[in-house]
Amino acid sequence: PPVLETRDLGRRYESRGETVDALKGIDFRIERGEFVSIIGPSGSGKSTFLNMLGLLDEPTSGEVLLNGEDVSHLTDREQTTVRKRTIGFVFQQFYLIGTLTAQENVEVPRLFDDDPQTAERAADLLGRVGLANRRTHLPSELSGGQKQRVAIARSLINNPGVVLADEPTGNLDRKTGETILEEFTRVTEEGVAVIAVTHDEKVNDYVDRTVEIVDGELA
Ligand code: ADP
Ligand code: ADP
């Protein structure tokens, strides 16, 4: 089965007496090793879709399947477990913890796991993103591109099947952004699926496929 799939996925917001159908029956699938970008105008439903894919918010209709299993109807607690095991997150703002070293930031998702192999895996991941010699640096001592590579390493610490990236190059200059896109390409070559929501047209040069959302529907 695809690593991630949605079937007839819908999300309705009701607030201030207004109803907004932010997603209207989206059928989407992504296989291991695929790099897919999601584009679309502001307010078209991209953030909402990413939140559904990341099990961060409940759909009002339809299903989200991870490795063929419908996870949209699991309890919050079960979803947290599934999310941790199968989904990595990368954000525009990096969200590194300023008082922790690069190595410690990569270990954060496993903080409560008490696994003696975590440190070795984090160090290995930092090496793979070209930061072997930056392990003990604090975020304030790293460039934007280096910070985002730490975030990519962190997103991979639990060996996820898919990484969700929200404007991953949005805070980087063009050239640095390209090195990050190359990094994601390497991640997909190792069999991980990557989904990037982005306005960055450069991303099109790197992805296997682009999906456009317009007014809550796939265009
Ligand atoms: P995009 O990420 O493409 O800019 P969003 O997914 O943020 O779009 O928003 C899609 C639509 O849903 C917009 O009309 C937005 O105003 C609405 N929306 C998003 N989040 C909420 C919310 N929490 N409550 C009410 N409406 C929301
Ligand atoms: P982006 O630029 O990344 O698409 P947005 O500014 O559209 O982000 O929205 C950021 C977040 O704010 C959304 O994920 C959603 O949770 C919330 N949001 C967006 N629109 C609304 C809204 N109309 N009412 C309440 N919350 C909203």
PDB file of C-alpha atoms and ligand atoms in Angstrom:
ATOM      1  CA  PRO A   1       0.000   0.000   0.000  1.00  0.00           C
ATOM      2  CA  PRO A   2       1.034   3.632  -0.347  1.00  0.00           C
ATOM      3  CA  VAL A   3       2.827   5.002   2.710  1.00  0.00           C
ATOM      4  CA  LEU A   4       0.177   7.702   2.958  1.00  0.00           C
ATOM      5  CA  GLU A   5      -3.231   8.005   1.334  1.00  0.00           C
ATOM      6  CA  THR A   6      -6.386  10.063   1.739  1.00  0.00           C
ATOM      7  CA  ARG A   7      -9.828   9.010   0.561  1.00  0.00           C
ATOM      8  CA  ASP A   8     -12.568  11.551   0.000  1.00  0.00           C
ATOM      9  CA  LEU A   9     -10.969  13.674   2.705  1.00  0.00           C
ATOM     10  CA  GLY A  10     -13.008  16.634   3.897  1.00  0.00           C
ATOM     11  CA  ARG A  11     -12.505  19.295   6.554  1.00  0.00           C
ATOM     12  CA  ARG A  12     -15.197  21.791   7.481  1.00  0.00           C
ATOM     13  CA  TYR A  13     -14.586  24.673   9.849  1.00  0.00           C
ATOM     14  CA  GLU A  14     -17.487  26.268  11.649  1.00  0.00           C
ATOM     15  CA  SER A  15     -16.721  29.475  13.467  1.00  0.00           C
ATOM     16  CA  ARG A  16     -18.476  32.808  14.029  1.00  0.00           C
ATOM     17  CA  GLY A  17     -21.597  31.408  12.387  1.00  0.00           C
ATOM     18  CA  GLU A  18     -19.659  30.793   9.199  1.00  0.00           C
ATOM     19  CA  THR A  19     -19.044  27.451   7.540  1.00  0.00           C
ATOM     20  CA  VAL A  20     -15.904  26.949   5.496  1.00  0.00           C
ATOM     21  CA  ASP A  21     -15.295  23.747   3.560  1.00  0.00           C
ATOM     22  CA  ALA A  22     -11.503  23.949   3.566  1.00  0.00           C
ATOM     23  CA  LEU A  23     -11.086  20.495   1.968  1.00  0.00           C
ATOM     24  CA  LYS A  24     -13.690  18.957  -0.321  1.00  0.00           C
ATOM     25  CA  GLY A  25     -13.142  15.260  -0.870  1.00  0.00           C
ATOM     26  CA  ILE A  26      -9.435  14.911  -1.551  1.00  0.00           C
ATOM     27  CA  ASP A  27      -8.103  11.624  -2.940  1.00  0.00           C
ATOM     28  CA  PHE A  28      -4.336  11.558  -2.662  1.00  0.00           C
ATOM     29  CA  ARG A  29      -1.626   8.916  -2.394  1.00  0.00           C
ATOM     30  CA  ILE A  30       2.125   8.909  -2.085  1.00  0.00           C
ATOM     31  CA  GLU A  31       4.508   5.963  -2.308  1.00  0.00           C
ATOM     32  CA  ARG A  32       7.751   5.381  -0.449  1.00  0.00           C
ATOM     33  CA  GLY A  33      10.621   7.302  -1.991  1.00  0.00           C
ATOM     34  CA  GLU A  34       8.397   9.853  -3.721  1.00  0.00           C
ATOM     35  CA  PHE A  35       8.988  13.609  -3.436  1.00  0.00           C
ATOM     36  CA  VAL A  36       5.742  15.550  -3.884  1.00  0.00           C
ATOM     37  CA  SER A  37       5.106  19.275  -3.578  1.00  0.00           C
ATOM     38  CA  ILE A  38       1.769  20.835  -2.700  1.00  0.00           C
ATOM     39  CA  ILE A  39       1.080  24.248  -4.135  1.00  0.00           C
ATOM     40  CA  GLY A  40      -1.928  26.524  -4.356  1.00  0.00           C
ATOM     41  CA  PRO A  41      -3.123  30.035  -3.564  1.00  0.00           C
ATOM     42  CA  SER A  42      -3.288  31.351  -0.016  1.00  0.00           C
ATOM     43  CA  GLY A  43      -6.409  30.092   1.744  1.00  0.00           C
ATOM     44  CA  SER A  44      -6.836  27.138  -0.651  1.00  0.00           C
ATOM     45  CA  GLY A  45      -6.481  24.518   2.098  1.00  0.00           C
ATOM     46  CA  LYS A  46      -2.795  23.563   2.022  1.00  0.00           C
ATOM     47  CA  SER A  47      -2.173  23.978   5.754  1.00  0.00           C
ATOM     48  CA  THR A  48      -5.411  22.181   6.522  1.00  0.00           C
ATOM     49  CA  PHE A  49      -4.377  19.294   4.254  1.00  0.00           C
ATOM     50  CA  LEU A  50      -0.921  19.063   5.841  1.00  0.00           C
ATOM     51  CA  ASN A  51      -2.512  19.047   9.302  1.00  0.00           C
ATOM     52  CA  MET A  52      -4.724  16.114   8.228  1.00  0.00           C
ATOM     53  CA  LEU A  53      -1.787  14.195   6.740  1.00  0.00           C
ATOM     54  CA  GLY A  54       0.172  14.736   9.955  1.00  0.00           C
ATOM     55  CA  LEU A  55      -2.728  13.552  12.146  1.00  0.00           C
ATOM     56  CA  LEU A  56      -2.639  16.944  13.831  1.00  0.00           C
ATOM     57  CA  ASP A  57      -6.306  17.653  13.188  1.00  0.00           C
ATOM     58  CA  GLU A  58      -9.375  15.459  12.580  1.00  0.00           C
ATOM     59  CA  PRO A  59     -11.055  15.280   9.192  1.00  0.00           C
ATOM     60  CA  THR A  60     -14.794  15.898   9.198  1.00  0.00           C
ATOM     61  CA  SER A  61     -15.232  13.279   6.466  1.00  0.00           C
ATOM     62  CA  GLY A  62     -13.203  10.679   4.645  1.00  0.00           C
ATOM     63  CA  GLU A  63     -10.102   8.782   5.712  1.00  0.00           C
ATOM     64  CA  VAL A  64      -6.360   9.039   6.177  1.00  0.00           C
ATOM     65  CA  LEU A  65      -4.477   5.766   5.670  1.00  0.00           C
ATOM     66  CA  LEU A  66      -0.907   5.125   6.754  1.00  0.00           C
ATOM     67  CA  ASN A  67       0.631   2.044   5.161  1.00  0.00           C
ATOM     68  CA  GLY A  68      -2.887   0.947   4.240  1.00  0.00           C
ATOM     69  CA  GLU A  69      -4.319   1.316   7.735  1.00  0.00           C
ATOM     70  CA  ASP A  70      -7.129   3.802   8.374  1.00  0.00           C
ATOM     71  CA  VAL A  71      -5.754   5.943  11.188  1.00  0.00           C
ATOM     72  CA  SER A  72      -8.286   8.778  11.068  1.00  0.00           C
ATOM     73  CA  HIS A  73     -10.595   7.080  13.562  1.00  0.00           C
ATOM     74  CA  LEU A  74      -7.979   6.150  16.148  1.00  0.00           C
ATOM     75  CA  THR A  75      -8.003   7.837  19.549  1.00  0.00           C
ATOM     76  CA  ASP A  76      -5.703  10.830  20.072  1.00  0.00           C
ATOM     77  CA  ARG A  77      -3.377   8.685  22.098  1.00  0.00           C
ATOM     78  CA  GLU A  78      -3.152   6.017  19.409  1.00  0.00           C
ATOM     79  CA  GLN A  79      -2.625   8.698  16.776  1.00  0.00           C
ATOM     80  CA  THR A  80       0.251  10.138  18.789  1.00  0.00           C
ATOM     81  CA  THR A  81       1.943   6.744  18.791  1.00  0.00           C
ATOM     82  CA  VAL A  82       1.378   6.227  15.062  1.00  0.00           C
ATOM     83  CA  ARG A  83       2.506   9.779  14.261  1.00  0.00           C
ATOM     84  CA  LYS A  84       5.722   9.369  16.173  1.00  0.00           C
ATOM     85  CA  ARG A  85       6.527   6.066  14.503  1.00  0.00           C
ATOM     86  CA  THR A  86       5.735   7.007  10.928  1.00  0.00           C
ATOM     87  CA  ILE A  87       5.753  10.770  10.351  1.00  0.00           C
ATOM     88  CA  GLY A  88       8.545  13.332  10.536  1.00  0.00           C
ATOM     89  CA  PHE A  89       7.981  17.095  10.478  1.00  0.00           C
ATOM     90  CA  VAL A  90      10.065  19.958   9.095  1.00  0.00           C
ATOM     91  CA  PHE A  91       8.954  23.593   9.399  1.00  0.00           C
ATOM     92  CA  GLN A  92       9.817  26.923   7.848  1.00  0.00           C
ATOM     93  CA  GLN A  93      10.944  28.272  11.237  1.00  0.00           C
ATOM     94  CA  PHE A  94      13.113  25.204  12.070  1.00  0.00           C
ATOM     95  CA  TYR A  95      11.802  25.105  15.682  1.00  0.00           C
ATOM     96  CA  LEU A  96      15.093  24.034  17.215  1.00  0.00           C
ATOM     97  CA  ILE A  97      15.530  24.412  20.970  1.00  0.00           C
ATOM     98  CA  GLY A  98      18.057  27.195  21.493  1.00  0.00           C
ATOM     99  CA  THR A  99      19.622  25.814  24.661  1.00  0.00           C
ATOM    100  CA  LEU A 100      20.302  22.375  23.167  1.00  0.00           C
ATOM    101  CA  THR A 101      23.146  21.347  20.857  1.00  0.00           C
ATOM    102  CA  ALA A 102      22.520  20.120  17.324  1.00  0.00           C
ATOM    103  CA  GLN A 103      22.933  16.545  18.525  1.00  0.00           C
ATOM    104  CA  GLU A 104      20.494  17.048  21.422  1.00  0.00           C
ATOM    105  CA  ASN A 105      17.945  18.688  19.123  1.00  0.00           C
ATOM    106  CA  VAL A 106      18.016  15.644  16.859  1.00  0.00           C
ATOM    107  CA  GLU A 107      17.444  13.421  19.906  1.00  0.00           C
ATOM    108  CA  VAL A 108      14.455  15.431  21.183  1.00  0.00           C
ATOM    109  CA  PRO A 109      11.708  13.224  19.639  1.00  0.00           C
ATOM    110  CA  ARG A 110      13.202  10.264  21.563  1.00  0.00           C
ATOM    111  CA  LEU A 111      13.765  12.090  24.831  1.00  0.00           C
ATOM    112  CA  PHE A 112      11.454   9.813  26.790  1.00  0.00           C
ATOM    113  CA  ASP A 113      12.414   6.553  25.086  1.00  0.00           C
ATOM    114  CA  ASP A 114      15.503   5.674  27.111  1.00  0.00           C
ATOM    115  CA  ASP A 115      17.061   3.938  24.115  1.00  0.00           C
ATOM    116  CA  PRO A 116      20.867   3.639  24.375  1.00  0.00           C
ATOM    117  CA  GLN A 117      21.139   3.752  20.569  1.00  0.00           C
ATOM    118  CA  THR A 118      19.530   7.170  20.214  1.00  0.00           C
ATOM    119  CA  ALA A 119      22.792   9.109  20.527  1.00  0.00           C
ATOM    120  CA  GLU A 120      24.519   6.976  17.928  1.00  0.00           C
ATOM    121  CA  ARG A 121      21.609   7.284  15.519  1.00  0.00           C
ATOM    122  CA  ALA A 122      21.444  11.063  15.983  1.00  0.00           C
ATOM    123  CA  ALA A 123      25.163  11.377  15.338  1.00  0.00           C
ATOM    124  CA  ASP A 124      24.817   9.207  12.240  1.00  0.00           C
ATOM    125  CA  LEU A 125      21.949  11.335  10.931  1.00  0.00           C
ATOM    126  CA  LEU A 126      23.910  14.536  11.502  1.00  0.00           C
ATOM    127  CA  GLY A 127      26.741  13.001   9.522  1.00  0.00           C
ATOM    128  CA  ARG A 128      24.385  12.154   6.698  1.00  0.00           C
ATOM    129  CA  VAL A 129      23.190  15.753   6.439  1.00  0.00           C
ATOM    130  CA  GLY A 130      26.789  16.977   6.390  1.00  0.00           C
ATOM    131  CA  LEU A 131      26.978  18.224   9.976  1.00  0.00           C
ATOM    132  CA  ALA A 132      29.320  15.694  11.573  1.00  0.00           C
ATOM    133  CA  ASN A 133      31.536  18.555  12.730  1.00  0.00           C
ATOM    134  CA  ARG A 134      28.646  20.633  14.120  1.00  0.00           C
ATOM    135  CA  ARG A 135      27.229  18.195  16.648  1.00  0.00           C
ATOM    136  CA  THR A 136      28.050  20.236  19.728  1.00  0.00           C
ATOM    137  CA  HIS A 137      27.070  23.594  18.216  1.00  0.00           C
ATOM    138  CA  LEU A 138      24.045  25.496  19.471  1.00  0.00           C
ATOM    139  CA  PRO A 139      21.444  26.680  16.943  1.00  0.00           C
ATOM    140  CA  SER A 140      22.718  30.255  17.396  1.00  0.00           C
ATOM    141  CA  GLU A 141      26.082  29.065  16.077  1.00  0.00           C
ATOM    142  CA  LEU A 142      24.597  27.576  12.904  1.00  0.00           C
ATOM    143  CA  SER A 143      23.548  29.126   9.595  1.00  0.00           C
ATOM    144  CA  GLY A 144      19.932  28.910   8.409  1.00  0.00           C
ATOM    145  CA  GLY A 145      20.734  26.045   6.068  1.00  0.00           C
ATOM    146  CA  GLN A 146      22.572  24.179   8.823  1.00  0.00           C
ATOM    147  CA  LYS A 147      19.638  24.691  11.179  1.00  0.00           C
ATOM    148  CA  GLN A 148      17.269  23.255   8.605  1.00  0.00           C
ATOM    149  CA  ARG A 149      19.569  20.265   8.124  1.00  0.00           C
ATOM    150  CA  VAL A 150      19.467  19.655  11.880  1.00  0.00           C
ATOM    151  CA  ALA A 151      15.662  19.784  11.595  1.00  0.00           C
ATOM    152  CA  ILE A 152      15.755  17.249   8.750  1.00  0.00           C
ATOM    153  CA  ALA A 153      17.953  14.940  10.829  1.00  0.00           C
ATOM    154  CA  ARG A 154      15.514  15.334  13.734  1.00  0.00           C
ATOM    155  CA  SER A 155      12.576  14.491  11.441  1.00  0.00           C
ATOM    156  CA  LEU A 156      14.278  11.174  10.601  1.00  0.00           C
ATOM    157  CA  ILE A 157      15.236  10.042  14.114  1.00  0.00           C
ATOM    158  CA  ASN A 158      12.293   7.644  14.440  1.00  0.00           C
ATOM    159  CA  ASN A 159      12.817   6.227  10.969  1.00  0.00           C
ATOM    160  CA  PRO A 160       9.530   7.546   9.523  1.00  0.00           C
ATOM    161  CA  GLY A 161       7.972   6.464   6.231  1.00  0.00           C
ATOM    162  CA  VAL A 162       7.040  10.018   5.366  1.00  0.00           C
ATOM    163  CA  VAL A 163       8.308  13.522   6.131  1.00  0.00           C
ATOM    164  CA  LEU A 164       5.921  16.489   5.978  1.00  0.00           C
ATOM    165  CA  ALA A 165       7.600  19.813   5.288  1.00  0.00           C
ATOM    166  CA  ASP A 166       5.849  23.176   5.595  1.00  0.00           C
ATOM    167  CA  GLU A 167       7.652  25.818   3.472  1.00  0.00           C
ATOM    168  CA  PRO A 168      11.035  24.209   4.274  1.00  0.00           C
ATOM    169  CA  THR A 169      12.956  26.743   2.158  1.00  0.00           C
ATOM    170  CA  GLY A 170      10.817  29.734   3.129  1.00  0.00           C
ATOM    171  CA  ASN A 171      13.410  31.213   5.479  1.00  0.00           C
ATOM    172  CA  LEU A 172      16.462  30.505   3.357  1.00  0.00           C
ATOM    173  CA  ASP A 173      18.175  32.322   0.524  1.00  0.00           C
ATOM    174  CA  ARG A 174      17.887  30.739  -2.891  1.00  0.00           C
ATOM    175  CA  LYS A 175      21.177  28.881  -2.922  1.00  0.00           C
ATOM    176  CA  THR A 176      20.773  27.525   0.599  1.00  0.00           C
ATOM    177  CA  GLY A 177      17.220  26.514  -0.292  1.00  0.00           C
ATOM    178  CA  GLU A 178      18.589  24.430  -3.126  1.00  0.00           C
ATOM    179  CA  THR A 179      20.967  22.573  -0.805  1.00  0.00           C
ATOM    180  CA  ILE A 180      17.976  21.744   1.390  1.00  0.00           C
ATOM    181  CA  LEU A 181      16.029  20.449  -1.613  1.00  0.00           C
ATOM    182  CA  GLU A 182      19.024  18.281  -2.509  1.00  0.00           C
ATOM    183  CA  GLU A 183      18.981  17.001   1.055  1.00  0.00           C
ATOM    184  CA  PHE A 184      15.320  16.016   0.701  1.00  0.00           C
ATOM    185  CA  THR A 185      16.135  14.281  -2.585  1.00  0.00           C
ATOM    186  CA  ARG A 186      18.703  12.160  -0.757  1.00  0.00           C
ATOM    187  CA  VAL A 187      16.127  11.387   1.918  1.00  0.00           C
ATOM    188  CA  THR A 188      13.704  10.095  -0.730  1.00  0.00           C
ATOM    189  CA  GLU A 189      16.474   7.991  -2.270  1.00  0.00           C
ATOM    190  CA  GLU A 190      16.567   6.128   1.031  1.00  0.00           C
ATOM    191  CA  GLY A 191      12.903   5.239   0.598  1.00  0.00           C
ATOM    192  CA  VAL A 192      11.250   7.958   2.655  1.00  0.00           C
ATOM    193  CA  ALA A 193       8.339   9.854   1.089  1.00  0.00           C
ATOM    194  CA  VAL A 194       8.563  13.653   1.333  1.00  0.00           C
ATOM    195  CA  ILE A 195       5.634  16.054   0.997  1.00  0.00           C
ATOM    196  CA  ALA A 196       6.494  19.756   0.877  1.00  0.00           C
ATOM    197  CA  VAL A 197       3.939  22.555   0.972  1.00  0.00           C
ATOM    198  CA  THR A 198       5.609  25.467  -0.738  1.00  0.00           C
ATOM    199  CA  HIS A 199       5.460  28.689  -2.712  1.00  0.00           C
ATOM    200  CA  ASP A 200       9.046  28.149  -3.857  1.00  0.00           C
ATOM    201  CA  GLU A 201       9.037  27.514  -7.618  1.00  0.00           C
ATOM    202  CA  LYS A 202      12.540  26.006  -7.383  1.00  0.00           C
ATOM    203  CA  VAL A 203      11.015  23.027  -5.653  1.00  0.00           C
ATOM    204  CA  ASN A 204       9.495  21.961  -8.972  1.00  0.00           C
ATOM    205  CA  ASP A 205      12.990  21.152 -10.231  1.00  0.00           C
ATOM    206  CA  TYR A 206      13.413  18.544  -7.512  1.00  0.00           C
ATOM    207  CA  VAL A 207      10.052  16.849  -6.991  1.00  0.00           C
ATOM    208  CA  ASP A 208       8.618  13.809  -8.761  1.00  0.00           C
ATOM    209  CA  ARG A 209       5.188  15.395  -8.896  1.00  0.00           C
ATOM    210  CA  THR A 210       3.340  18.557  -7.931  1.00  0.00           C
ATOM    211  CA  VAL A 211      -0.183  18.556  -6.552  1.00  0.00           C
ATOM    212  CA  GLU A 212      -2.199  21.763  -6.694  1.00  0.00           C
ATOM    213  CA  ILE A 213      -4.997  22.575  -4.284  1.00  0.00           C
ATOM    214  CA  VAL A 214      -7.484  25.218  -5.362  1.00  0.00           C
ATOM    215  CA  ASP A 215     -10.441  26.117  -3.168  1.00  0.00           C
ATOM    216  CA  GLY A 216     -10.199  22.864  -1.192  1.00  0.00           C
ATOM    217  CA  GLU A 217      -9.976  20.577  -4.215  1.00  0.00           C
ATOM    218  CA  LEU A 218      -7.157  18.972  -6.180  1.00  0.00           C
ATOM    219  CA  ALA A 219      -6.725  20.913  -9.397  1.00  0.00           C
TER     220      ALA A 219
HETATM  221  P1  ADP B   1      -3.658  27.679   2.987  1.00  0.00           P
HETATM  222  O1  ADP B   1      -2.760  26.895   3.869  1.00  0.00           O
HETATM  223  O2  ADP B   1      -3.730  27.139   1.594  1.00  0.00           O
HETATM  224  O3  ADP B   1      -3.371  29.141   3.011  1.00  0.00           O
HETATM  225  P2  ADP B   1      -5.644  27.012   5.001  1.00  0.00           P
HETATM  226  O4  ADP B   1      -5.686  25.541   5.038  1.00  0.00           O
HETATM  227  O5  ADP B   1      -4.900  27.719   6.067  1.00  0.00           O
HETATM  228  O6  ADP B   1      -5.152  27.480   3.544  1.00  0.00           O
HETATM  229  O7  ADP B   1      -7.145  27.589   4.994  1.00  0.00           O
HETATM  230  C1  ADP B   1      -8.156  27.072   4.124  1.00  0.00           C
HETATM  231  C2  ADP B   1      -9.471  27.738   4.475  1.00  0.00           C
HETATM  232  O8  ADP B   1      -9.906  27.302   5.743  1.00  0.00           O
HETATM  233  C3  ADP B   1      -9.391  29.250   4.544  1.00  0.00           C
HETATM  234  O9  ADP B   1     -10.627  29.747   4.079  1.00  0.00           O
HETATM  235  C4  ADP B   1      -9.207  29.517   6.030  1.00  0.00           C
HETATM  236  O10 ADP B   1      -9.702  30.776   6.369  1.00  0.00           O
HETATM  237  C5  ADP B   1     -10.020  28.408   6.638  1.00  0.00           C
HETATM  238  N1  ADP B   1      -9.486  27.977   7.948  1.00  0.00           N
HETATM  239  C6  ADP B   1      -8.279  27.418   8.178  1.00  0.00           C
HETATM  240  N2  ADP B   1      -8.139  27.121   9.474  1.00  0.00           N
HETATM  241  C7  ADP B   1      -9.289  27.490  10.073  1.00  0.00           C
HETATM  242  C8  ADP B   1      -9.774  27.434  11.422  1.00  0.00           C
HETATM  243  N3  ADP B   1      -9.032  26.905  12.414  1.00  0.00           N
HETATM  244  N4  ADP B   1     -11.011  27.917  11.666  1.00  0.00           N
HETATM  245  C9  ADP B   1     -11.769  28.429  10.679  1.00  0.00           C
HETATM  246  N5  ADP B   1     -11.394  28.512   9.385  1.00  0.00           N
HETATM  247  C10 ADP B   1     -10.160  28.044   9.094  1.00  0.00           C
HETATM  248  P1  ADP B   2      -0.032  29.424   5.608  1.00  0.00           P
HETATM  249  O1  ADP B   2       0.439  30.747   5.141  1.00  0.00           O
HETATM  250  O2  ADP B   2       1.058  28.514   6.082  1.00  0.00           O
HETATM  251  O3  ADP B   2      -0.984  28.763   4.670  1.00  0.00           O
HETATM  252  P2  ADP B   2      -2.184  30.495   7.171  1.00  0.00           P
HETATM  253  O4  ADP B   2      -1.832  31.885   7.554  1.00  0.00           O
HETATM  254  O5  ADP B   2      -3.168  30.276   6.077  1.00  0.00           O
HETATM  255  O6  ADP B   2      -0.853  29.676   6.963  1.00  0.00           O
HETATM  256  O7  ADP B   2      -2.781  29.736   8.425  1.00  0.00           O
HETATM  257  C1  ADP B   2      -1.965  29.328   9.488  1.00  0.00           C
HETATM  258  C2  ADP B   2      -2.844  28.577  10.494  1.00  0.00           C
HETATM  259  O8  ADP B   2      -3.779  29.507  11.056  1.00  0.00           O
HETATM  260  C3  ADP B   2      -3.708  27.495   9.863  1.00  0.00           C
HETATM  261  O9  ADP B   2      -3.079  26.229   9.843  1.00  0.00           O
HETATM  262  C4  ADP B   2      -4.936  27.462  10.709  1.00  0.00           C
HETATM  263  O10 ADP B   2      -4.813  26.585  11.801  1.00  0.00           O
HETATM  264  C5  ADP B   2      -5.037  28.877  11.225  1.00  0.00           C
HETATM  265  N1  ADP B   2      -6.068  29.623  10.473  1.00  0.00           N
HETATM  266  C6  ADP B   2      -6.034  30.006   9.181  1.00  0.00           C
HETATM  267  N2  ADP B   2      -7.140  30.641   8.822  1.00  0.00           N
HETATM  268  C7  ADP B   2      -7.916  30.689   9.923  1.00  0.00           C
HETATM  269  C8  ADP B   2      -9.189  31.244  10.209  1.00  0.00           C
HETATM  270  N3  ADP B   2      -9.935  31.839   9.285  1.00  0.00           N
HETATM  271  N4  ADP B   2      -9.667  31.119  11.462  1.00  0.00           N
HETATM  272  C9  ADP B   2      -8.953  30.523  12.400  1.00  0.00           C
HETATM  273  N5  ADP B   2      -7.747  29.969  12.206  1.00  0.00           N
HETATM  274  C10 ADP B   2      -7.227  30.060  10.976  1.00  0.00           C
END
